[in-house]
PDB file of C-alpha atoms in Angstrom:
ATOM      1  CA  MET A   1      -0.565-211.332-171.467  1.00  0.00           C
ATOM      2  CA  ILE A   2       0.982-207.721-171.396  1.00  0.00           C
ATOM      3  CA  GLU A   3      -2.283-206.747-170.027  1.00  0.00           C
ATOM      4  CA  GLY A   4      -2.171-205.960-166.280  1.00  0.00           C
ATOM      5  CA  ILE A   5      -0.783-204.019-163.580  1.00  0.00           C
ATOM      6  CA  TRP A   6       2.720-203.856-163.141  1.00  0.00           C
ATOM      7  CA  GLN A   7       5.182-202.653-160.507  1.00  0.00           C
ATOM      8  CA  GLY A   8       8.645-201.923-160.735  1.00  0.00           C
ATOM      9  CA  GLU A   9      12.129-199.352-160.750  1.00  0.00           C
ATOM     10  CA  TYR A  10      14.358-197.174-162.512  1.00  0.00           C
ATOM     11  CA  VAL A  11      17.071-195.796-161.157  1.00  0.00           C
ATOM     12  CA  TYR A  12      19.275-193.123-162.840  1.00  0.00           C
ATOM     13  CA  ASP A  13      22.394-194.183-164.368  1.00  0.00           C
ATOM     14  CA  GLU A  14      25.812-192.649-162.511  1.00  0.00           C
ATOM     15  CA  TYR A  15      27.161-189.995-164.688  1.00  0.00           C
ATOM     16  CA  CYS A  16      23.248-188.383-164.423  1.00  0.00           C
ATOM     17  CA  LYS A  17      23.583-185.571-162.747  1.00  0.00           C
ATOM     18  CA  VAL A  18      20.218-185.475-160.520  1.00  0.00           C
ATOM     19  CA  PRO A  19      19.091-184.960-157.042  1.00  0.00           C
ATOM     20  CA  PHE A  20      17.946-188.750-156.192  1.00  0.00           C
ATOM     21  CA  GLN A  21      21.822-190.205-157.956  1.00  0.00           C
ATOM     22  CA  GLN A  22      21.544-193.891-158.230  1.00  0.00           C
ATOM     23  CA  VAL A  23      18.411-194.240-155.844  1.00  0.00           C
ATOM     24  CA  THR A  24      16.090-196.503-157.222  1.00  0.00           C
ATOM     25  CA  ILE A  25      12.433-195.044-157.763  1.00  0.00           C
ATOM     26  CA  PRO A  26       9.278-197.467-157.486  1.00  0.00           C
ATOM     27  CA  PHE A  27       6.669-197.154-160.122  1.00  0.00           C
ATOM     28  CA  THR A  28       3.350-198.390-161.418  1.00  0.00           C
ATOM     29  CA  LEU A  29       2.144-199.049-164.901  1.00  0.00           C
ATOM     30  CA  SER A  30      -1.433-200.465-166.031  1.00  0.00           C
ATOM     31  CA  ILE A  31      -0.938-201.826-168.915  1.00  0.00           C
ATOM     32  CA  ARG A  32      -3.624-202.930-171.832  1.00  0.00           C
ATOM     33  CA  GLN A  33      -3.187-204.160-175.412  1.00  0.00           C
ATOM     34  CA  SER A  34      -3.900-201.591-178.274  1.00  0.00           C
ATOM     35  CA  GLY A  35      -4.069-201.433-181.759  1.00  0.00           C
ATOM     36  CA  VAL A  36      -1.083-200.267-183.440  1.00  0.00           C
ATOM     37  CA  MET A  37      -1.559-199.185-187.403  1.00  0.00           C
ATOM     38  CA  GLY A  38       0.032-202.067-189.247  1.00  0.00           C
ATOM     39  CA  MET A  39       1.414-204.516-186.366  1.00  0.00           C
ATOM     40  CA  SER A  40       0.135-207.173-183.640  1.00  0.00           C
ATOM     41  CA  GLY A  41       0.967-206.231-179.968  1.00  0.00           C
ATOM     42  CA  GLY A  42      -0.187-202.696-179.364  1.00  0.00           C
ATOM     43  CA  LEU A  43      -0.166-201.688-175.767  1.00  0.00           C
ATOM     44  CA  GLU A  44      -0.893-198.331-173.942  1.00  0.00           C
ATOM     45  CA  GLY A  45      -1.091-197.778-170.207  1.00  0.00           C
ATOM     46  CA  VAL A  46      -0.804-194.555-167.735  1.00  0.00           C
ATOM     47  CA  TRP A  47       2.843-194.753-165.420  1.00  0.00           C
ATOM     48  CA  GLN A  48       2.421-193.527-161.847  1.00  0.00           C
ATOM     49  CA  ASP A  49       5.829-192.363-160.080  1.00  0.00           C
ATOM     50  CA  ASP A  50       6.203-192.950-156.293  1.00  0.00           C
ATOM     51  CA  SER A  51       5.869-189.515-155.578  1.00  0.00           C
ATOM     52  CA  ALA A  52       7.730-189.422-151.740  1.00  0.00           C
ATOM     53  CA  ILE A  53      10.821-190.744-153.869  1.00  0.00           C
ATOM     54  CA  SER A  54      10.464-188.861-157.360  1.00  0.00           C
ATOM     55  CA  ASN A  55       8.689-185.818-156.287  1.00  0.00           C
ATOM     56  CA  ILE A  56       6.359-186.372-159.465  1.00  0.00           C
ATOM     57  CA  THR A  57       2.925-186.439-158.453  1.00  0.00           C
ATOM     58  CA  MET A  58       1.524-186.520-162.260  1.00  0.00           C
ATOM     59  CA  PRO A  59       0.742-189.776-164.452  1.00  0.00           C
ATOM     60  CA  ALA A  60       2.834-190.435-167.458  1.00  0.00           C
ATOM     61  CA  ASN A  61       0.378-192.197-170.863  1.00  0.00           C
ATOM     62  CA  VAL A  62       3.131-195.044-172.322  1.00  0.00           C
ATOM     63  CA  TYR A  63       2.708-196.193-175.945  1.00  0.00           C
ATOM     64  CA  GLY A  64       4.399-198.535-177.182  1.00  0.00           C
ATOM     65  CA  LEU A  65       4.788-202.314-178.357  1.00  0.00           C
ATOM     66  CA  ALA A  66       5.305-206.056-177.008  1.00  0.00           C
ATOM     67  CA  LYS A  67       6.880-208.123-178.852  1.00  0.00           C
ATOM     68  CA  ASP A  68       8.350-211.065-179.743  1.00  0.00           C
ATOM     69  CA  ASN A  69      10.090-211.042-175.782  1.00  0.00           C
ATOM     70  CA  SER A  70      10.877-207.857-176.271  1.00  0.00           C
ATOM     71  CA  LEU A  71       8.765-204.021-174.750  1.00  0.00           C
ATOM     72  CA  PHE A  72       9.703-200.965-177.119  1.00  0.00           C
ATOM     73  CA  PHE A  73       7.367-197.975-175.536  1.00  0.00           C
ATOM     74  CA  VAL A  74       7.599-194.083-174.780  1.00  0.00           C
ATOM     75  CA  LYS A  75       6.099-192.084-171.992  1.00  0.00           C
ATOM     76  CA  LEU A  76       5.111-188.904-171.919  1.00  0.00           C
ATOM     77  CA  TYR A  77       4.242-186.991-169.188  1.00  0.00           C
ATOM     78  CA  PRO A  78       1.793-183.926-169.557  1.00  0.00           C
ATOM     79  CA  LYS A  79       4.045-181.620-168.366  1.00  0.00           C
ATOM     80  CA  THR A  80       7.852-180.269-168.229  1.00  0.00           C
ATOM     81  CA  PHE A  81       9.543-181.230-165.269  1.00  0.00           C
ATOM     82  CA  GLY A  82      13.655-180.766-164.196  1.00  0.00           C
ATOM     83  CA  TYR A  83      15.948-179.862-161.872  1.00  0.00           C
ATOM     84  CA  ASP A  84      16.927-176.353-161.472  1.00  0.00           C
ATOM     85  CA  GLU A  85      20.761-175.971-160.493  1.00  0.00           C
ATOM     86  CA  SER A  86      20.410-175.751-157.028  1.00  0.00           C
ATOM     87  CA  GLY A  87      18.451-179.828-157.096  1.00  0.00           C
ATOM     88  CA  ASN A  88      15.165-177.983-156.485  1.00  0.00           C
ATOM     89  CA  LEU A  89      11.932-179.312-159.124  1.00  0.00           C
ATOM     90  CA  PHE A  90      10.442-176.964-161.656  1.00  0.00           C
ATOM     91  CA  VAL A  91       7.445-177.380-163.710  1.00  0.00           C
ATOM     92  CA  GLY A  92       5.576-176.497-166.560  1.00  0.00           C
ATOM     93  CA  ASP A  93       3.044-176.178-169.022  1.00  0.00           C
ATOM     94  CA  GLU A  94       4.567-177.697-171.950  1.00  0.00           C
ATOM     95  CA  ALA A  95       4.184-181.416-172.779  1.00  0.00           C
ATOM     96  CA  HIS A  96       7.852-182.820-171.270  1.00  0.00           C
ATOM     97  CA  PRO A  97       9.888-184.598-174.201  1.00  0.00           C
ATOM     98  CA  GLU A  98       9.784-188.172-174.814  1.00  0.00           C
ATOM     99  CA  ILE A  99      11.502-190.740-172.666  1.00  0.00           C
ATOM    100  CA  PHE A 100      12.301-193.948-174.233  1.00  0.00           C
ATOM    101  CA  TYR A 101      12.290-197.764-172.923  1.00  0.00           C
ATOM    102  CA  THR A 102      13.096-201.122-174.465  1.00  0.00           C
ATOM    103  CA  GLY A 103      13.222-203.645-172.205  1.00  0.00           C
ATOM    104  CA  MET A 104      13.359-207.824-172.883  1.00  0.00           C
ATOM    105  CA  LEU A 105      11.327-210.179-170.840  1.00  0.00           C
ATOM    106  CA  TRP A 106      13.545-212.242-168.698  1.00  0.00           C
ATOM    107  CA  LYS A 107      11.822-215.019-166.571  1.00  0.00           C
ATOM    108  CA  ASP A 108       7.747-215.216-167.090  1.00  0.00           C
ATOM    109  CA  ASP A 109       6.837-212.238-165.694  1.00  0.00           C
ATOM    110  CA  ILE A 110       9.274-209.829-165.358  1.00  0.00           C
ATOM    111  CA  PHE A 111      10.812-207.546-167.891  1.00  0.00           C
ATOM    112  CA  HIS A 112      13.932-205.221-167.227  1.00  0.00           C
ATOM    113  CA  GLY A 113      15.469-203.140-170.047  1.00  0.00           C
ATOM    114  CA  THR A 114      17.117-199.541-170.265  1.00  0.00           C
ATOM    115  CA  TRP A 115      15.935-196.334-170.393  1.00  0.00           C
ATOM    116  CA  ARG A 116      16.720-193.009-172.302  1.00  0.00           C
ATOM    117  CA  ILE A 117      16.317-189.125-172.900  1.00  0.00           C
ATOM    118  CA  GLU A 118      17.752-186.671-175.565  1.00  0.00           C
ATOM    119  CA  ARG A 119      18.767-183.283-174.166  1.00  0.00           C
ATOM    120  CA  THR A 120      16.700-180.481-174.418  1.00  0.00           C
ATOM    121  CA  PHE A 121      15.601-177.056-173.236  1.00  0.00           C
ATOM    122  CA  ARG A 122      12.098-176.030-172.726  1.00  0.00           C
ATOM    123  CA  LYS A 123      10.330-171.990-171.152  1.00  0.00           C
ATOM    124  CA  VAL A 124       8.852-172.618-167.642  1.00  0.00           C
ATOM    125  CA  ASN A 125       7.417-169.337-166.182  1.00  0.00           C
ATOM    126  CA  GLY A 126       8.947-167.067-168.471  1.00  0.00           C
ATOM    127  CA  ARG A 127      12.969-168.571-167.626  1.00  0.00           C
ATOM    128  CA  LEU A 128      14.891-171.031-169.895  1.00  0.00           C
ATOM    129  CA  TYR A 129      15.723-174.295-168.790  1.00  0.00           C
ATOM    130  CA  GLN A 130      18.110-176.978-169.611  1.00  0.00           C
ATOM    131  CA  ILE A 131      16.665-180.363-169.752  1.00  0.00           C
ATOM    132  CA  LEU A 132      19.671-182.869-169.403  1.00  0.00           C
ATOM    133  CA  ALA A 133      20.224-185.708-171.265  1.00  0.00           C
ATOM    134  CA  GLY A 134      19.297-188.718-169.465  1.00  0.00           C
ATOM    135  CA  SER A 135      19.775-193.018-169.038  1.00  0.00           C
ATOM    136  CA  GLY A 136      19.590-196.277-166.400  1.00  0.00           C
ATOM    137  CA  MET A 137      18.161-199.237-165.809  1.00  0.00           C
ATOM    138  CA  TRP A 138      14.354-200.280-165.163  1.00  0.00           C
ATOM    139  CA  TRP A 139      12.482-203.814-164.221  1.00  0.00           C
ATOM    140  CA  ILE A 140       8.844-204.198-164.050  1.00  0.00           C
ATOM    141  CA  LYS A 141       7.262-207.054-162.485  1.00  0.00           C
ATOM    142  CA  LYS A 142       3.407-208.502-162.745  1.00  0.00           C
ATOM    143  CA  VAL A 143       1.354-208.406-159.608  1.00  0.00           C
TER     144      VAL A 143
END
């Protein structure tokens, strides 16, 4: 059953240009089942990064589908964030771009998979920032 508390980690692929490239970032994901129009297996939840490593203190909402040992969801942070040329974190008021996750059941209580975000732009405090495309791997284990 997908409902419950999951703990996991994610990492950026080596080509991604972020301050914590190849650093494993722990997170907690609380999932509950939810209806998706016309299908069973819908889910929603709340994702919380380990802020001591990622500097991300805000939770993200998760919406998706668990079906036939596969997991598909989108992660939505309420505010835009990224890193400038000097590696400093910036945060703006607009919603962050969607981050897409896919995964497969690996063992009874472990999912693993990949994530990706598309390149886009956001204006933060009057300055235009580029949010680079990125991807990586992730896993979760039920607690």
